[in-house]
XYZ file of C-alpha atoms in Angstrom:
689
model
C -123.800 -49.950 35.687
C -124.049 -53.205 33.853
C -125.087 -53.350 30.120
C -125.701 -56.377 27.876
C -123.029 -57.025 25.143
C -124.287 -58.031 21.772
C -122.323 -60.278 19.272
C -118.924 -58.934 19.715
C -119.376 -55.229 20.426
C -119.931 -53.381 23.653
C -121.895 -50.211 24.390
C -119.523 -47.573 25.852
C -121.138 -47.425 29.418
C -120.671 -51.400 29.840
C -116.894 -50.757 29.854
C -116.812 -48.530 32.836
C -114.797 -49.779 36.026
C -113.771 -52.881 33.918
C -110.237 -54.187 33.942
C -108.184 -56.732 31.795
C -105.806 -59.447 32.765
C -103.882 -61.993 30.823
C -103.197 -65.435 32.611
C -100.802 -67.813 31.156
C -101.208 -71.621 31.018
C -99.038 -74.547 29.827
C -100.064 -77.761 28.454
C -98.130 -80.943 27.601
C -99.922 -82.964 24.964
C -99.548 -86.564 24.010
C -101.601 -89.104 21.998
C -100.975 -91.434 25.038
C -103.293 -89.174 27.098
C -106.274 -89.698 24.862
C -109.045 -91.659 26.313
C -108.494 -94.391 25.209
C -104.757 -93.910 24.572
C -103.656 -94.109 20.923
C -101.248 -96.994 20.374
C -97.982 -96.662 18.560
C -95.415 -93.818 18.395
C -97.070 -90.891 20.175
C -98.003 -87.570 18.666
C -96.812 -84.811 21.008
C -97.035 -81.172 21.581
C -96.464 -78.419 24.066
C -98.647 -75.404 24.162
C -98.997 -71.932 25.792
C -102.330 -70.617 26.317
C -102.822 -66.962 27.154
C -106.266 -66.359 28.721
C -107.358 -62.753 28.153
C -110.189 -61.929 30.518
C -112.302 -58.808 31.139
C -113.578 -58.256 34.655
C -116.314 -55.943 35.830
C -116.100 -53.819 39.014
C -116.881 -56.700 41.334
C -114.100 -58.854 39.761
C -116.388 -61.244 37.855
C -115.248 -62.195 34.468
C -117.689 -60.918 31.780
C -115.869 -61.830 28.626
C -112.462 -62.869 27.202
C -110.421 -64.413 24.482
C -107.817 -67.321 24.433
C -104.588 -67.275 22.421
C -103.672 -70.924 21.521
C -99.994 -71.509 20.523
C -99.071 -75.233 20.163
C -95.673 -76.515 18.916
C -96.516 -80.027 17.603
C -95.094 -83.139 16.192
C -97.327 -85.633 14.657
C -96.495 -89.389 14.576
C -98.145 -89.779 11.183
C -98.703 -87.083 8.728
C -102.325 -85.883 8.753
C -104.553 -82.904 8.450
C -105.018 -80.856 11.701
C -108.798 -80.139 11.718
C -109.411 -78.592 15.143
C -107.973 -77.572 18.523
C -110.180 -76.893 21.475
C -110.314 -76.639 25.183
C -112.551 -79.371 26.711
C -114.164 -79.654 30.131
C -113.015 -82.919 31.758
C -110.547 -84.644 34.004
C -107.485 -86.527 32.639
C -109.276 -89.823 32.568
C -112.490 -88.583 30.922
C -113.675 -87.408 27.662
C -115.612 -84.011 27.934
C -117.272 -81.604 25.895
C -115.787 -78.726 23.863
C -116.115 -75.374 25.919
C -113.815 -73.025 24.148
C -112.931 -73.303 20.402
C -109.690 -72.043 18.926
C -111.610 -71.083 15.661
C -109.360 -73.221 13.326
C -111.461 -72.488 10.087
C -109.176 -74.185 7.580
C -107.488 -77.552 8.262
C -103.715 -77.539 8.366
C -103.028 -79.912 5.435
C -100.395 -82.755 5.490
C -99.144 -81.484 8.930
C -96.038 -83.337 10.474
C -94.477 -80.716 12.710
C -94.715 -77.020 13.289
C -96.392 -74.204 15.281
C -100.159 -73.459 15.344
C -101.213 -70.113 16.632
C -104.906 -69.101 16.891
C -107.372 -67.033 18.992
C -110.729 -68.136 20.218
C -113.228 -65.424 21.556
C -115.413 -65.876 24.620
C -118.306 -63.627 24.082
C -120.617 -62.581 26.969
C -123.562 -64.005 25.213
C -122.033 -67.618 25.001
C -123.049 -68.805 28.437
C -121.310 -72.160 28.191
C -117.919 -70.693 27.173
C -118.167 -67.848 29.729
C -118.944 -70.250 32.458
C -116.097 -72.450 31.365
C -113.652 -69.473 31.354
C -114.595 -68.557 34.850
C -114.137 -72.153 36.006
C -111.012 -72.480 34.187
C -109.371 -69.573 35.828
C -110.588 -70.792 39.235
C -109.188 -74.321 38.595
C -107.595 -75.247 35.299
C -107.051 -78.876 36.407
C -110.560 -79.683 35.269
C -109.872 -78.743 31.514
C -107.783 -80.187 28.821
C -106.557 -79.067 25.348
C -107.193 -81.397 22.503
C -105.916 -81.344 18.947
C -107.768 -83.181 16.303
C -106.803 -84.692 13.051
C -108.252 -86.354 10.100
C -106.500 -89.509 11.308
C -108.033 -89.208 14.748
C -111.047 -86.960 14.688
C -111.922 -87.696 18.149
C -108.571 -86.514 19.407
C -104.993 -86.879 18.218
C -103.357 -85.705 21.437
C -104.339 -83.970 24.592
C -103.153 -82.684 27.957
C -104.555 -80.918 31.105
C -104.151 -77.181 31.584
C -101.512 -76.224 34.038
C -101.394 -72.749 35.660
C -98.186 -71.037 34.767
C -96.038 -68.257 36.284
C -94.709 -65.397 34.238
C -91.111 -64.033 34.921
C -89.510 -61.129 33.026
C -85.823 -60.693 33.497
C -83.560 -58.059 31.686
C -79.848 -57.224 31.232
C -77.492 -54.851 29.431
C -75.102 -57.006 27.198
C -71.750 -55.422 26.587
C -68.373 -56.623 25.319
C -66.875 -55.133 28.545
C -68.766 -57.976 30.415
C -66.972 -60.641 28.523
C -64.243 -62.698 30.389
C -61.727 -61.312 29.323
C -63.209 -58.063 28.369
C -63.259 -57.315 24.533
C -61.663 -53.977 23.748
C -62.382 -51.952 20.589
C -65.900 -53.337 20.127
C -69.086 -51.206 20.068
C -71.535 -54.160 19.799
C -74.176 -54.281 22.655
C -77.676 -55.189 23.356
C -80.573 -54.775 25.740
C -82.142 -58.191 26.302
C -85.231 -59.411 28.019
C -85.867 -62.993 28.941
C -89.539 -63.856 29.182
C -90.375 -67.120 31.090
C -93.734 -68.787 31.235
C -93.385 -71.917 33.447
C -95.749 -74.328 35.098
C -93.859 -75.552 38.141
C -94.465 -78.174 40.892
C -94.793 -77.386 44.649
C -91.061 -77.280 44.881
C -90.771 -74.822 41.967
C -89.389 -77.312 39.485
C -90.792 -76.697 36.062
C -92.978 -79.309 34.451
C -93.624 -77.398 31.308
C -91.991 -74.008 30.310
C -91.229 -71.592 27.552
C -88.352 -69.217 27.488
C -88.386 -66.236 24.950
C -85.181 -64.263 24.195
C -85.857 -60.803 22.978
C -82.791 -58.574 22.459
C -82.379 -55.241 20.629
C -78.785 -54.927 19.389
C -76.691 -52.181 18.084
C -73.093 -51.273 17.235
C -72.225 -54.465 15.301
C -70.458 -53.457 12.052
C -71.467 -54.678 8.522
C -70.156 -58.010 7.905
C -70.783 -59.311 11.427
C -72.610 -62.621 11.719
C -74.232 -63.974 14.873
C -73.402 -67.593 15.606
C -75.000 -68.161 18.962
C -77.514 -66.800 21.570
C -77.633 -68.544 24.915
C -78.161 -68.434 28.616
C -75.209 -69.521 30.720
C -75.153 -70.571 34.449
C -72.412 -68.535 35.912
C -71.983 -65.248 37.986
C -70.237 -62.135 36.598
C -66.567 -62.652 35.995
C -66.736 -66.371 35.283
C -67.168 -68.255 32.065
C -69.763 -71.062 32.355
C -71.464 -73.590 30.138
C -74.759 -73.112 28.003
C -77.948 -74.156 29.759
C -80.597 -72.676 27.459
C -79.825 -72.482 23.790
C -81.971 -70.435 21.396
C -80.942 -72.769 18.555
C -79.108 -69.893 16.647
C -76.220 -72.154 15.449
C -75.664 -70.863 11.792
C -74.702 -67.556 10.687
C -77.216 -64.639 11.108
C -76.059 -61.349 9.416
C -76.201 -58.406 11.911
C -77.633 -55.182 10.629
C -75.170 -52.248 11.172
C -78.055 -49.899 11.987
C -79.257 -52.193 14.755
C -81.894 -54.792 14.906
C -83.654 -57.507 16.939
C -83.091 -61.169 17.917
C -86.078 -63.019 19.044
C -86.241 -66.656 19.764
C -88.715 -68.844 21.664
C -87.517 -72.085 23.223
C -89.556 -74.902 24.524
C -87.959 -76.265 27.572
C -87.545 -80.031 28.075
C -88.181 -80.871 31.811
C -86.242 -84.033 31.388
C -83.176 -82.108 30.296
C -81.491 -81.501 33.700
C -79.563 -78.446 32.456
C -82.765 -76.736 31.081
C -84.836 -77.668 34.088
C -82.262 -76.546 36.609
C -81.755 -73.351 34.646
C -85.653 -72.402 34.648
C -85.713 -73.058 38.320
C -82.577 -70.987 38.878
C -84.038 -68.085 36.834
C -86.732 -67.789 39.453
C -84.736 -68.048 42.504
C -81.233 -66.479 41.569
C -81.303 -64.812 38.209
C -78.097 -62.912 38.882
C -76.218 -66.320 38.759
C -76.997 -66.488 35.018
C -75.903 -64.527 32.013
C -76.956 -64.080 28.509
C -74.322 -64.159 25.784
C -74.412 -63.409 22.026
C -71.658 -64.953 19.853
C -70.246 -63.967 16.424
C -67.745 -65.081 13.862
C -65.291 -62.398 15.118
C -65.885 -63.337 18.855
C -66.986 -67.064 18.926
C -66.596 -67.285 22.724
C -68.929 -64.284 23.203
C -69.298 -60.890 21.739
C -71.511 -59.263 24.397
C -72.853 -60.506 27.665
C -74.839 -59.483 30.802
C -76.025 -60.795 34.037
C -79.732 -61.149 34.283
C -81.727 -58.867 36.716
C -85.148 -58.872 38.063
C -87.551 -56.132 36.790
C -90.290 -54.306 38.482
C -93.704 -54.069 37.104
C -96.222 -51.261 36.409
C -99.732 -51.951 35.180
C -102.177 -49.213 33.948
C -105.733 -50.003 33.210
C -107.893 -47.887 31.090
C -110.955 -47.901 28.695
C -110.487 -46.712 25.209
C -113.410 -44.940 23.665
C -114.175 -43.519 20.208
C -115.663 -40.351 21.859
C -112.187 -39.423 23.178
C -110.602 -39.287 19.683
C -109.793 -35.725 18.349
C -112.193 -35.335 16.466
C -114.555 -37.832 18.147
C -115.326 -40.960 16.101
C -118.976 -41.981 15.718
C -118.725 -45.805 16.298
C -120.285 -48.073 18.744
C -117.075 -49.750 19.666
C -114.685 -49.629 22.683
C -112.012 -51.482 24.592
C -110.642 -52.287 27.945
C -106.851 -52.145 27.871
C -103.900 -52.454 30.097
C -100.426 -51.081 29.552
C -97.561 -52.965 31.521
C -93.976 -51.871 31.855
C -91.246 -54.275 33.277
C -88.251 -52.008 33.784
C -84.647 -51.746 35.021
C -83.590 -48.668 37.017
C -80.407 -46.783 37.710
C -79.279 -45.687 41.170
C -81.328 -42.467 40.869
C -84.525 -44.555 40.295
C -84.901 -43.497 36.511
C -85.827 -46.186 33.984
C -83.049 -47.226 31.729
C -84.627 -50.184 29.798
C -88.001 -51.734 29.547
C -90.115 -54.614 28.387
C -93.595 -53.413 27.518
C -96.897 -55.351 27.112
C -99.885 -53.873 25.296
C -103.010 -55.850 26.143
C -106.271 -54.693 24.516
C -109.608 -56.456 24.738
C -111.415 -54.793 21.827
C -115.171 -54.856 20.837
C -116.294 -53.796 17.344
C -119.668 -54.147 15.703
C -118.299 -56.115 12.877
C -115.145 -57.296 10.932
C -111.993 -55.120 11.761
C -108.357 -54.900 10.761
C -106.227 -53.529 13.684
C -103.228 -51.852 12.326
C -101.587 -50.444 15.438
C -101.654 -49.674 19.168
C -99.359 -47.174 20.841
C -98.703 -44.796 23.745
C -98.748 -41.100 22.491
C -97.446 -38.064 24.147
C -100.293 -35.653 24.708
C -103.273 -34.379 26.904
C -106.794 -35.544 26.408
C -107.518 -32.507 24.147
C -104.680 -32.858 21.664
C -103.343 -35.325 19.092
C -99.723 -36.146 19.865
C -96.898 -38.350 18.470
C -96.342 -41.929 19.075
C -93.678 -42.365 21.842
C -93.893 -46.038 22.727
C -94.746 -48.440 19.793
C -96.152 -51.935 20.270
C -94.792 -53.165 17.062
C -98.243 -54.173 15.678
C -99.209 -53.600 12.215
C -101.584 -55.009 9.543
C -98.796 -57.248 8.511
C -98.693 -59.091 11.792
C -102.435 -58.869 12.756
C -104.892 -60.675 10.794
C -108.422 -59.390 10.047
C -110.754 -60.445 12.872
C -114.171 -61.321 11.173
C -116.173 -61.118 14.443
C -114.826 -57.665 15.660
C -114.399 -59.255 19.088
C -110.894 -60.223 20.200
C -107.574 -59.222 21.993
C -104.323 -57.708 20.938
C -101.321 -58.792 23.084
C -97.900 -57.367 22.194
C -94.786 -57.694 24.299
C -91.359 -56.260 23.187
C -88.108 -54.745 24.448
C -87.947 -50.952 24.503
C -84.391 -49.475 24.271
C -84.520 -46.296 22.155
C -83.938 -42.928 23.811
C -87.433 -41.896 22.954
C -89.071 -44.941 24.390
C -86.978 -44.735 27.690
C -87.713 -41.140 28.165
C -91.516 -41.819 27.460
C -91.426 -44.746 29.926
C -90.188 -42.396 32.547
C -92.863 -39.926 31.623
C -95.472 -42.531 32.027
C -94.061 -43.699 35.397
C -94.273 -40.107 36.717
C -97.430 -38.739 35.212
C -99.270 -41.312 33.062
C -102.058 -38.703 32.491
C -99.789 -36.831 30.228
C -99.801 -39.609 27.732
C -102.676 -41.570 25.950
C -103.261 -45.056 24.696
C -104.564 -45.340 21.178
C -105.765 -48.034 18.843
C -105.774 -47.811 15.117
C -107.653 -49.669 12.393
C -107.667 -49.761 8.557
C -110.874 -47.770 8.614
C -109.612 -45.310 11.132
C -105.723 -44.941 10.630
C -105.512 -41.871 12.824
C -107.147 -43.741 15.772
C -110.444 -45.390 16.418
C -110.616 -45.049 20.211
C -108.218 -43.763 22.922
C -107.955 -42.720 26.526
C -105.238 -41.200 28.808
C -102.941 -43.837 30.075
C -104.313 -43.116 33.741
C -106.469 -40.470 35.413
C -104.713 -37.192 36.560
C -102.968 -37.410 39.938
C -104.567 -35.890 42.939
C -102.686 -34.360 45.871
C -101.194 -37.115 48.050
C -102.772 -37.520 51.547
C -101.055 -39.389 54.425
C -103.129 -41.397 56.857
C -100.533 -42.951 59.087
C -96.803 -43.329 59.478
C -95.396 -46.515 61.378
C -92.238 -48.468 61.468
C -91.693 -50.731 58.339
C -92.664 -54.109 59.975
C -96.455 -53.940 59.586
C -97.024 -53.652 63.337
C -99.114 -50.655 64.187
C -97.850 -50.323 67.661
C -94.296 -49.742 66.329
C -94.579 -45.986 65.642
C -90.992 -44.784 66.253
C -88.061 -44.988 63.714
C -84.357 -44.533 63.633
C -81.835 -43.237 61.049
C -81.187 -45.871 58.240
C -84.349 -47.833 59.222
C -87.579 -48.456 57.419
C -90.912 -46.760 57.805
C -94.257 -47.226 56.092
C -96.491 -44.398 54.940
C -100.134 -45.276 54.291
C -102.488 -42.900 52.467
C -103.999 -42.071 49.080
C -102.698 -40.693 46.007
C -99.109 -41.461 47.117
C -97.945 -42.889 43.665
C -98.586 -42.920 40.095
C -97.675 -46.686 39.856
C -96.131 -49.293 42.137
C -92.339 -49.898 41.984
C -89.820 -51.940 44.093
C -86.267 -52.580 44.735
C -86.392 -55.591 42.313
C -85.147 -53.446 39.470
C -82.531 -51.130 41.345
C -79.085 -51.011 40.215
C -77.126 -51.068 43.402
C -78.817 -48.729 45.808
C -82.289 -47.534 46.770
C -83.048 -44.227 45.026
C -84.397 -40.890 46.464
C -87.359 -40.892 43.992
C -89.300 -43.616 42.268
C -91.950 -43.038 39.590
C -92.009 -39.373 40.498
C -92.694 -40.026 44.261
C -90.350 -38.630 46.756
C -90.483 -38.755 50.672
C -89.078 -35.988 52.939
C -88.355 -36.709 56.680
C -87.359 -33.791 58.646
C -86.992 -32.088 55.172
C -84.280 -34.648 54.337
C -84.863 -36.901 51.281
C -85.524 -40.574 52.260
C -84.678 -43.512 50.150
C -87.665 -45.339 48.474
C -87.678 -49.013 48.977
C -91.055 -49.639 47.387
C -94.312 -48.131 46.327
C -97.377 -50.336 46.506
C -101.136 -50.147 45.882
C -103.679 -52.717 47.302
C -107.204 -51.964 46.295
C -108.359 -54.293 49.002
C -106.997 -51.822 51.660
C -108.331 -48.557 52.795
C -106.493 -46.384 52.145
C -105.020 -48.194 49.078
C -101.555 -46.725 48.854
C -98.369 -47.241 50.887
C -94.722 -46.440 50.776
C -91.718 -48.223 52.421
C -88.983 -45.746 52.777
C -85.568 -45.605 54.532
C -85.107 -42.943 57.150
C -82.250 -40.471 55.994
C -79.002 -41.165 57.817
C -78.524 -37.563 58.601
C -82.038 -36.824 59.846
C -82.317 -34.875 63.093
C -83.499 -36.832 66.088
C -86.792 -36.003 67.637
C -90.159 -35.263 66.397
C -89.883 -34.659 62.399
C -92.476 -34.034 59.631
C -93.027 -36.723 57.005
C -94.037 -35.306 53.514
C -94.837 -37.110 50.279
C -94.275 -35.394 46.859
C -95.675 -36.474 43.545
C -96.635 -34.925 40.269
C -100.005 -34.455 41.844
C -98.479 -32.098 44.470
C -97.133 -32.265 48.039
C -99.004 -33.683 50.992
C -99.707 -32.113 54.330
C -96.956 -33.341 56.796
C -97.492 -36.151 59.450
C -95.118 -36.232 62.383
C -92.930 -39.236 63.337
C -90.616 -39.754 66.221
C -87.041 -40.457 65.181
C -84.963 -41.971 67.939
C -81.279 -43.061 67.737
C -82.589 -46.676 67.912
C -86.058 -48.081 67.604
C -85.643 -51.829 66.873
C -88.506 -53.666 65.094
C -88.593 -57.210 63.855
C -90.021 -58.472 60.624
C -92.574 -61.227 60.761
C -95.281 -62.923 58.633
C -98.103 -65.342 59.333
C -95.750 -68.192 60.209
C -93.739 -66.017 62.800
C -90.541 -63.891 62.946
C -88.177 -63.793 59.922
C -84.986 -65.471 60.744
C -82.554 -67.623 58.836
C -80.107 -70.548 59.613
C -76.644 -69.052 59.420
C -75.237 -72.255 58.024
C -77.185 -72.322 54.742
C -79.185 -69.084 54.781
C -82.464 -70.916 54.618
C -85.489 -69.500 56.651
C -86.368 -70.645 60.103
C -89.850 -71.969 59.714
C -92.065 -74.396 61.633
C -90.938 -77.117 59.297
C -87.376 -76.117 59.597
C -87.010 -74.957 63.261
C -83.940 -73.570 64.872
C -81.789 -76.016 67.028
C -80.155 -75.084 70.428
C -76.587 -74.211 69.918
C -76.870 -73.206 66.240
C -76.415 -69.649 64.946
C -79.326 -67.902 63.477
C -79.918 -64.488 62.087
C -82.962 -62.525 63.326
C -84.161 -59.813 60.607
C -85.229 -56.475 61.557
C -84.807 -52.776 61.148
C -84.326 -49.424 62.809
C -81.222 -50.714 64.675
C -79.633 -47.252 63.937
C -76.367 -45.942 62.506
C -73.562 -48.378 61.688
C -69.710 -48.592 61.710
C -68.486 -47.914 59.149
C -71.175 -45.255 58.346
C -73.746 -45.992 55.657
C -75.335 -43.368 53.430
C -79.034 -43.048 52.786
C -80.121 -45.790 50.203
C -76.699 -47.377 50.203
C -76.526 -51.214 49.930
C -74.516 -53.018 52.373
C -71.909 -55.582 51.057
C -70.486 -58.811 52.144
C -67.032 -57.470 51.559
C -67.231 -54.875 54.363
C -69.941 -55.438 56.926
C -71.614 -52.427 58.455
C -71.926 -53.300 62.182
C -74.254 -52.067 64.855
C -72.333 -51.098 68.018
C -73.048 -51.866 70.688
C -74.851 -55.073 69.885
C -78.390 -55.562 71.021
C -79.537 -58.032 73.680
C -81.806 -60.800 72.625
C -84.172 -62.913 74.686
C -85.950 -66.145 73.861
C -88.864 -65.896 76.342
C -86.935 -65.076 79.542
C -83.766 -66.722 78.391
C -80.873 -64.562 77.162
C -79.239 -65.665 73.838
C -75.585 -65.074 73.116
C -75.377 -62.424 70.556
C -72.507 -62.952 68.000
C -73.082 -59.458 66.289
C -75.493 -57.328 64.373
C -74.965 -55.764 60.911
C -76.847 -54.487 57.883
C -77.745 -57.307 55.582
C -75.648 -57.371 52.401
C -77.711 -56.229 49.335
C -80.112 -54.312 51.562
C -80.644 -50.762 52.571
C -82.088 -50.511 56.193
C -82.441 -54.253 56.773
C -80.435 -55.679 59.628
C -79.611 -59.077 61.002
C -78.770 -59.941 64.560
C -76.823 -63.139 64.671
C -77.366 -65.255 67.959
C -76.569 -68.608 69.398
C -79.939 -70.323 70.041
C -80.207 -71.022 73.738
C -81.426 -74.227 75.354
C -85.096 -73.720 74.767
C -87.743 -75.492 72.719
C -91.119 -74.981 71.086
C -92.399 -71.705 69.843
C -90.544 -69.071 71.503
C -91.351 -65.285 71.955
C -88.268 -63.348 70.856
C -87.563 -59.656 71.627
C -84.507 -57.495 71.101
C -83.458 -54.552 73.290
C -81.003 -52.087 72.122
C -79.287 -49.072 73.840
C -77.652 -46.161 71.957
C -77.441 -42.411 72.053
C -78.906 -42.470 75.570
C -82.052 -44.324 74.460
C -83.054 -47.918 75.485
C -85.725 -49.397 73.180
C -87.504 -52.685 73.001
C -88.704 -54.305 69.792
C -91.970 -55.903 68.996
C -92.217 -59.695 69.960
C -92.059 -62.368 67.255
C -92.319 -66.210 67.360
C -89.343 -68.321 66.401
C -89.677 -72.118 66.561
C -86.876 -74.205 68.352
C -86.733 -77.892 68.108
């Protein structure tokens, strides 16, 4: 049901089935971009825009807000009078469509940072249309900064859609090379990257935020450096991204936080290559903090990918205990980026509180948190956003957004993040204001979990005809209520766990390893699980069961054979790689007769030496499949070099073959015999030049 929103506040019913999203953009501004260009030494700036949107149930944007943050340098000292988003191409001057609401000029500005927020009310048809068009295609919009010297525009730049990447690491003196003995100094660090990149992934505008919670550094310790280095574990390497911490910053013996934002210069080859590398191979980079006692490095850690869980909810004053009588509400999202241990438990996190609030008038937001408690009780704060009246200005319109991102490393926060991941309904999201310090509106972090239901079970290659599996191979379970939140192997330590976010899978009453949990609201049913068949499962027809905090599903049978080869594929064909450089075989990079390629699949069965359920293969000791399967390109046999589980994977295999003398798009199949069973794979297409 749609309701009209009036002047910055929303009726409660209008918030139903709505969701929030924050989309990052980058801008490179210059006075040379003005139309006409401003002669002389250019004024320049870089900016990050966070576009906060609220969507209705159909996905249509119905309101929003934009956070403007510009790091500027003026060629001539002047007063900054305005900053806006304009509609227009790079060669044209266009009208203002979204205002940053700079109410008081920045006097005698030379360089600095300007941070503002501009609302997009549902009653502002022009701004709302612009916001929808901007999200669809930002290239038709530019950011302009105006000054008293150049009231028509001091500098401008087109908006660039950006990617967000969150990496994390545990920094320890044990990781230094050589290791530092006798030190207790450590940190949990998150690296947040917002980067606009070209088609090849090279950054054209980027910002990197370092955020570290440290502890164990004694009184008298001074930090002297904080950097990203480009080297793998066990190797000392040069600095590629520097926070600028170069003096002496006193450490707090009780623990504290180091936070720095770094604007990346795309013309700096080290910085540009590092940002590119963080996206494609983060483990080849480490974060290091330096002190006067250990100038070469006091604590370091290799960067790791994180997984991401996002919970959407609507906060209402009627949910407060006791209820608050106020015509106000908010759509909110709570996001957790996490690292996991080998058992699947969260061991560190980076949380994002994202609240699009609507009040009938001026408001001072003083806090937003996750609390422990059911809907009928008031409970303690367990995950804090760090927001307070000191860092959140009064909003005179009552219409805006709170966006807070920070590292979570305390024991309480980690326990609570695990609680949220397993049963989010046992916690609630609350927002507090100066008028309602106990809470103005709240909601459970997510609805209560229902009993999981399985709809289908197939092999883990997205081919519905492949309905048999083998020990150590992948299967996919489709159904509803299978998970509290998505999760993936991106954050695993060194093996796939037997539970993830409270979801466990039993195959033949044996625990399976969880590879990923996913939810796609465009599918029916929405949920699916990729799991690894237990190494010790009994062959034959076996029951599959999913267990969550909502209960245990009815079982669905699957046939487990000694082998059941299945090949991975996508819209471009089979997944294979050139053995020489490990790049993918694709239509624009076909295989060549006589070269060795690896064809990627699953369910090739047990290995030599034996692998355990969830265990990652390593390059130091390959886990081979014996005997090797046979491979055909059409009707032509390929010479098989060998087959083994891929290093760094659990349940993914590569069959290495010499490409035969064929050409064009070839239909490739694998046949395997083991344990008295001969089985054929699905057919995939592999291009050969």
